[in-house]
PDB file of C-alpha atoms in Angstrom:
ATOM      1  CA  MET A   1       0.125  -0.101  -0.047  1.00 82.00           C
ATOM      2  CA  ASN A   2       0.989   3.399  -0.510  1.00 78.00           C
ATOM      3  CA  ALA A   3      -0.322   6.899   0.798  1.00 73.00           C
ATOM      4  CA  THR A   4       0.181  10.376   0.226  1.00 71.00           C
ATOM      5  CA  ILE A   5      -0.610  13.685   1.882  1.00 66.00           C
ATOM      6  CA  ASP A   6      -0.914  17.350   0.782  1.00 60.00           C
ATOM      7  CA  ASN A   7       2.539  18.699   2.163  1.00 54.00           C
ATOM      8  CA  LYS A   8       1.161  21.850   3.281  1.00 54.00           C
ATOM      9  CA  TYR A   9       0.077  20.030   6.374  1.00 51.00           C
ATOM     10  CA  VAL A  10       3.168  18.479   7.264  1.00 49.00           C
ATOM     11  CA  TYR A  11       4.188  21.554   9.248  1.00 44.00           C
ATOM     12  CA  LYS A  12       1.594  24.599   9.519  1.00 49.00           C
ATOM     13  CA  GLY A  13      -1.474  23.361   7.878  1.00 50.00           C
ATOM     14  CA  PHE A  14      -3.037  22.226  10.891  1.00 57.00           C
ATOM     15  CA  GLY A  15      -2.433  22.114  14.415  1.00 62.00           C
ATOM     16  CA  CYS A  16      -1.447  25.356  16.884  1.00 73.00           C
ATOM     17  CA  GLU A  17      -0.250  27.239  13.753  1.00 71.00           C
ATOM     18  CA  GLY A  18      -2.851  26.447  11.247  1.00 72.00           C
ATOM     19  CA  GLU A  19      -6.641  25.911  10.734  1.00 77.00           C
ATOM     20  CA  ASN A  20      -6.750  22.571  12.589  1.00 82.00           C
ATOM     21  CA  LEU A  21      -8.176  21.166   9.609  1.00 86.00           C
ATOM     22  CA  SER A  22      -7.622  17.253   8.638  1.00 91.00           C
ATOM     23  CA  PRO A  23      -5.282  16.712   6.018  1.00 89.00           C
ATOM     24  CA  GLN A  24      -5.875  15.819   2.497  1.00 91.00           C
ATOM     25  CA  LEU A  25      -5.132  12.191   2.336  1.00 93.00           C
ATOM     26  CA  SER A  26      -4.995   9.514  -0.608  1.00 95.00           C
ATOM     27  CA  TRP A  27      -3.961   5.709  -0.850  1.00 97.00           C
ATOM     28  CA  GLU A  28      -3.471   2.789  -3.323  1.00 96.00           C
ATOM     29  CA  GLY A  29      -2.643  -0.703  -3.454  1.00 97.00           C
ATOM     30  CA  VAL A  30      -5.201  -2.084  -1.174  1.00 98.00           C
ATOM     31  CA  PRO A  31      -4.868  -5.680  -1.029  1.00 98.00           C
ATOM     32  CA  ALA A  32      -7.638  -7.571  -2.678  1.00 98.00           C
ATOM     33  CA  GLU A  33      -8.738  -9.541   0.625  1.00 98.00           C
ATOM     34  CA  ALA A  34      -8.915  -6.341   2.749  1.00 99.00           C
ATOM     35  CA  LYS A  35     -12.537  -5.725   4.211  1.00 99.00           C
ATOM     36  CA  SER A  36     -12.133  -2.304   5.526  1.00 99.00           C
ATOM     37  CA  LEU A  37      -9.622   0.418   6.239  1.00 99.00           C
ATOM     38  CA  ALA A  38      -8.866   2.404   9.045  1.00 99.00           C
ATOM     39  CA  ILE A  39      -6.509   5.610   9.642  1.00 98.00           C
ATOM     40  CA  THR A  40      -4.467   6.628  12.854  1.00 98.00           C
ATOM     41  CA  TYR A  41      -2.657   9.850  13.405  1.00 96.00           C
ATOM     42  CA  TYR A  42      -0.219   9.182  16.415  1.00 97.00           C
ATOM     43  CA  ASP A  43       2.738  11.080  18.023  1.00 96.00           C
ATOM     44  CA  PRO A  44       4.876   8.655  20.128  1.00 97.00           C
ATOM     45  CA  ASP A  45       7.010  11.659  21.273  1.00 96.00           C
ATOM     46  CA  ALA A  46       4.365  13.713  23.233  1.00 94.00           C
ATOM     47  CA  PRO A  47       5.613  13.996  26.696  1.00 94.00           C
ATOM     48  CA  THR A  48       2.790  12.009  28.536  1.00 94.00           C
ATOM     49  CA  GLY A  49       4.598   8.619  28.740  1.00 90.00           C
ATOM     50  CA  SER A  50       2.287   6.964  26.227  1.00 94.00           C
ATOM     51  CA  GLY A  51       2.161   9.181  23.365  1.00 96.00           C
ATOM     52  CA  TRP A  52      -0.742  11.615  21.590  1.00 96.00           C
ATOM     53  CA  TRP A  53      -3.707  10.242  19.546  1.00 97.00           C
ATOM     54  CA  HIS A  54      -4.419  12.857  17.169  1.00 95.00           C
ATOM     55  CA  TRP A  55      -6.785  10.994  15.058  1.00 97.00           C
ATOM     56  CA  THR A  56      -8.602   7.797  14.412  1.00 99.00           C
ATOM     57  CA  VAL A  57     -10.990   6.456  11.603  1.00 99.00           C
ATOM     58  CA  VAL A  58     -12.396   2.911  11.493  1.00 99.00           C
ATOM     59  CA  ASN A  59     -14.887   1.289   9.007  1.00 99.00           C
ATOM     60  CA  ILE A  60     -14.008   2.955   6.079  1.00 99.00           C
ATOM     61  CA  PRO A  61     -15.101   1.134   2.916  1.00 99.00           C
ATOM     62  CA  THR A  62     -12.544  -0.428   0.755  1.00 99.00           C
ATOM     63  CA  SER A  63     -13.954   1.329  -2.157  1.00 98.00           C
ATOM     64  CA  VAL A  64     -12.612   4.688  -0.944  1.00 98.00           C
ATOM     65  CA  SER A  65      -9.235   5.917  -1.715  1.00 98.00           C
ATOM     66  CA  GLU A  66      -9.132   9.337  -0.448  1.00 96.00           C
ATOM     67  CA  ILE A  67     -10.116  11.497   2.512  1.00 96.00           C
ATOM     68  CA  PRO A  68     -10.670  15.415   1.458  1.00 94.00           C
ATOM     69  CA  GLU A  69      -9.208  18.302   3.080  1.00 90.00           C
ATOM     70  CA  GLY A  70     -11.100  19.271   6.205  1.00 92.00           C
ATOM     71  CA  ALA A  71     -13.495  16.248   6.050  1.00 96.00           C
ATOM     72  CA  SER A  72     -12.925  15.327   9.907  1.00 96.00           C
ATOM     73  CA  GLY A  73     -16.091  16.007  11.910  1.00 97.00           C
ATOM     74  CA  THR A  74     -18.109  16.804   8.757  1.00 98.00           C
ATOM     75  CA  ASP A  75     -20.242  14.455   6.117  1.00 97.00           C
ATOM     76  CA  ALA A  76     -17.537  14.362   4.089  1.00 98.00           C
ATOM     77  CA  MET A  77     -16.149  11.475   5.975  1.00 99.00           C
ATOM     78  CA  PRO A  78     -16.717   8.431   4.041  1.00 99.00           C
ATOM     79  CA  ALA A  79     -20.311   6.937   4.953  1.00 98.00           C
ATOM     80  CA  GLY A  80     -19.947   4.208   7.681  1.00 98.00           C
ATOM     81  CA  SER A  81     -17.009   5.383   9.089  1.00 99.00           C
ATOM     82  CA  VAL A  82     -16.395   6.018  12.714  1.00 99.00           C
ATOM     83  CA  GLU A  83     -14.139   8.918  14.108  1.00 99.00           C
ATOM     84  CA  GLY A  84     -12.681   7.773  17.441  1.00 99.00           C
ATOM     85  CA  ARG A  85     -11.730  10.180  20.448  1.00 98.00           C
ATOM     86  CA  SER A  86      -8.730  11.769  20.025  1.00 96.00           C
ATOM     87  CA  ASP A  87      -6.433  12.512  23.365  1.00 96.00           C
ATOM     88  CA  PHE A  88      -8.096  16.058  22.932  1.00 93.00           C
ATOM     89  CA  GLY A  89     -11.406  14.355  23.905  1.00 96.00           C
ATOM     90  CA  GLU A  90     -13.245  15.088  20.809  1.00 95.00           C
ATOM     91  CA  SER A  91     -14.203  12.427  17.975  1.00 98.00           C
ATOM     92  CA  ARG A  92     -12.487  14.349  15.288  1.00 95.00           C
ATOM     93  CA  PHE A  93      -9.086  15.340  14.060  1.00 94.00           C
ATOM     94  CA  GLY A  94      -6.750  17.283  16.370  1.00 91.00           C
ATOM     95  CA  GLY A  95      -3.883  18.952  14.800  1.00 89.00           C
ATOM     96  CA  SER A  96       0.026  18.855  15.823  1.00 88.00           C
ATOM     97  CA  CYS A  97       0.928  21.070  18.334  1.00 86.00           C
ATOM     98  CA  PRO A  98       3.861  20.004  20.432  1.00 89.00           C
ATOM     99  CA  PRO A  99       5.303  21.882  23.434  1.00 88.00           C
ATOM    100  CA  VAL A 100       7.441  24.970  22.591  1.00 88.00           C
ATOM    101  CA  GLY A 101      11.088  24.282  23.273  1.00 91.00           C
ATOM    102  CA  ASP A 102      10.494  20.358  23.269  1.00 91.00           C
ATOM    103  CA  LYS A 103      12.365  18.358  20.777  1.00 93.00           C
ATOM    104  CA  PRO A 104      10.859  17.986  17.358  1.00 92.00           C
ATOM    105  CA  HIS A 105       8.052  15.587  17.609  1.00 92.00           C
ATOM    106  CA  ARG A 106       7.507  12.626  14.961  1.00 94.00           C
ATOM    107  CA  TYR A 107       3.964  12.320  13.643  1.00 92.00           C
ATOM    108  CA  PHE A 108       2.928   9.008  12.138  1.00 94.00           C
ATOM    109  CA  LEU A 109      -0.149   9.069   9.748  1.00 95.00           C
ATOM    110  CA  THR A 110      -0.929   5.347   8.950  1.00 97.00           C
ATOM    111  CA  VAL A 111      -3.563   3.771   6.665  1.00 98.00           C
ATOM    112  CA  TYR A 112      -4.466   0.192   7.668  1.00 99.00           C
ATOM    113  CA  ALA A 113      -6.233  -2.378   5.393  1.00 99.00           C
ATOM    114  CA  LEU A 114      -8.175  -4.753   7.883  1.00 99.00           C
ATOM    115  CA  ASP A 115      -9.428  -8.125   7.587  1.00 99.00           C
ATOM    116  CA  VAL A 116     -12.804  -7.487   8.974  1.00 99.00           C
ATOM    117  CA  GLU A 117     -15.572  -5.207   7.429  1.00 98.00           C
ATOM    118  CA  LYS A 118     -16.428  -3.682  10.680  1.00 98.00           C
ATOM    119  CA  LEU A 119     -14.592  -2.913  13.861  1.00 99.00           C
ATOM    120  CA  ASP A 120     -17.289  -2.757  16.931  1.00 98.00           C
ATOM    121  CA  LEU A 121     -16.020   0.596  17.987  1.00 99.00           C
ATOM    122  CA  ASP A 122     -17.881   3.977  18.440  1.00 98.00           C
ATOM    123  CA  ALA A 123     -16.910   7.497  18.535  1.00 98.00           C
ATOM    124  CA  ASN A 124     -16.039   7.515  22.226  1.00 98.00           C
ATOM    125  CA  ALA A 125     -13.377   4.673  21.478  1.00 99.00           C
ATOM    126  CA  SER A 126      -9.920   5.861  22.973  1.00 98.00           C
ATOM    127  CA  GLY A 127      -6.902   6.053  20.549  1.00 98.00           C
ATOM    128  CA  ALA A 128      -5.228   3.221  22.395  1.00 97.00           C
ATOM    129  CA  LEU A 129      -8.682   0.953  21.911  1.00 98.00           C
ATOM    130  CA  VAL A 130      -8.644   1.849  18.384  1.00 99.00           C
ATOM    131  CA  GLY A 131      -4.912   1.099  18.116  1.00 98.00           C
ATOM    132  CA  PHE A 132      -5.232  -2.420  19.733  1.00 98.00           C
ATOM    133  CA  ASN A 133      -8.268  -3.411  17.391  1.00 99.00           C
ATOM    134  CA  VAL A 134      -6.583  -2.203  14.575  1.00 99.00           C
ATOM    135  CA  ASN A 135      -3.268  -3.888  14.910  1.00 98.00           C
ATOM    136  CA  ALA A 136      -5.193  -7.294  15.722  1.00 99.00           C
ATOM    137  CA  HIS A 137      -6.998  -7.072  12.412  1.00 99.00           C
ATOM    138  CA  SER A 138      -4.162  -5.216   9.980  1.00 99.00           C
ATOM    139  CA  ILE A 139      -3.129  -7.221   6.680  1.00 99.00           C
ATOM    140  CA  ALA A 140      -1.332  -4.134   5.049  1.00 98.00           C
ATOM    141  CA  GLN A 141      -0.453  -0.607   5.913  1.00 97.00           C
ATOM    142  CA  ALA A 142       1.076   2.607   4.302  1.00 96.00           C
ATOM    143  CA  GLN A 143       2.481   5.219   6.734  1.00 95.00           C
ATOM    144  CA  ILE A 144       4.085   8.740   6.349  1.00 92.00           C
ATOM    145  CA  MET A 145       6.175  10.151   9.124  1.00 91.00           C
ATOM    146  CA  ALA A 146       6.550  14.225   9.558  1.00 86.00           C
ATOM    147  CA  VAL A 147       8.569  15.668  11.999  1.00 86.00           C
ATOM    148  CA  TYR A 148       7.566  18.750  13.635  1.00 83.00           C
ATOM    149  CA  GLY A 149       8.933  21.128  16.544  1.00 85.00           C
ATOM    150  CA  ARG A 150       8.217  24.797  17.990  1.00 82.00           C
TER     151      ARG A 150
END
């Protein structure tokens, strides 16, 4: 699988220095045996002891190959998909905003192909719960890493 993101979002297109819009994201090469897709956006370097979940989406149909810019939290998300609760406490995208003066953080945006049509998760599912379920059913993935500091 391959995934691409609009480069304007890598640094100041979202989060504390941007409009906090979810990025335009596209992918290709989904395995034929995939039954659904999922997306996670995670910062393992957040000073929490367990990282920071910025965005999780599950139950994306395999017929979908793109999420448009600013879709999170709107009807532009794929039909049937579920956005889980980010570590910001909202069931929508939360942009990058590392603490000022902290070392630059790595941000991993990952699209997963899953072996199940649906994960039994709702909008209150934590990033850790989504991550556990997604990893248990992942058959392929595409990942983009960005580094950002302030």
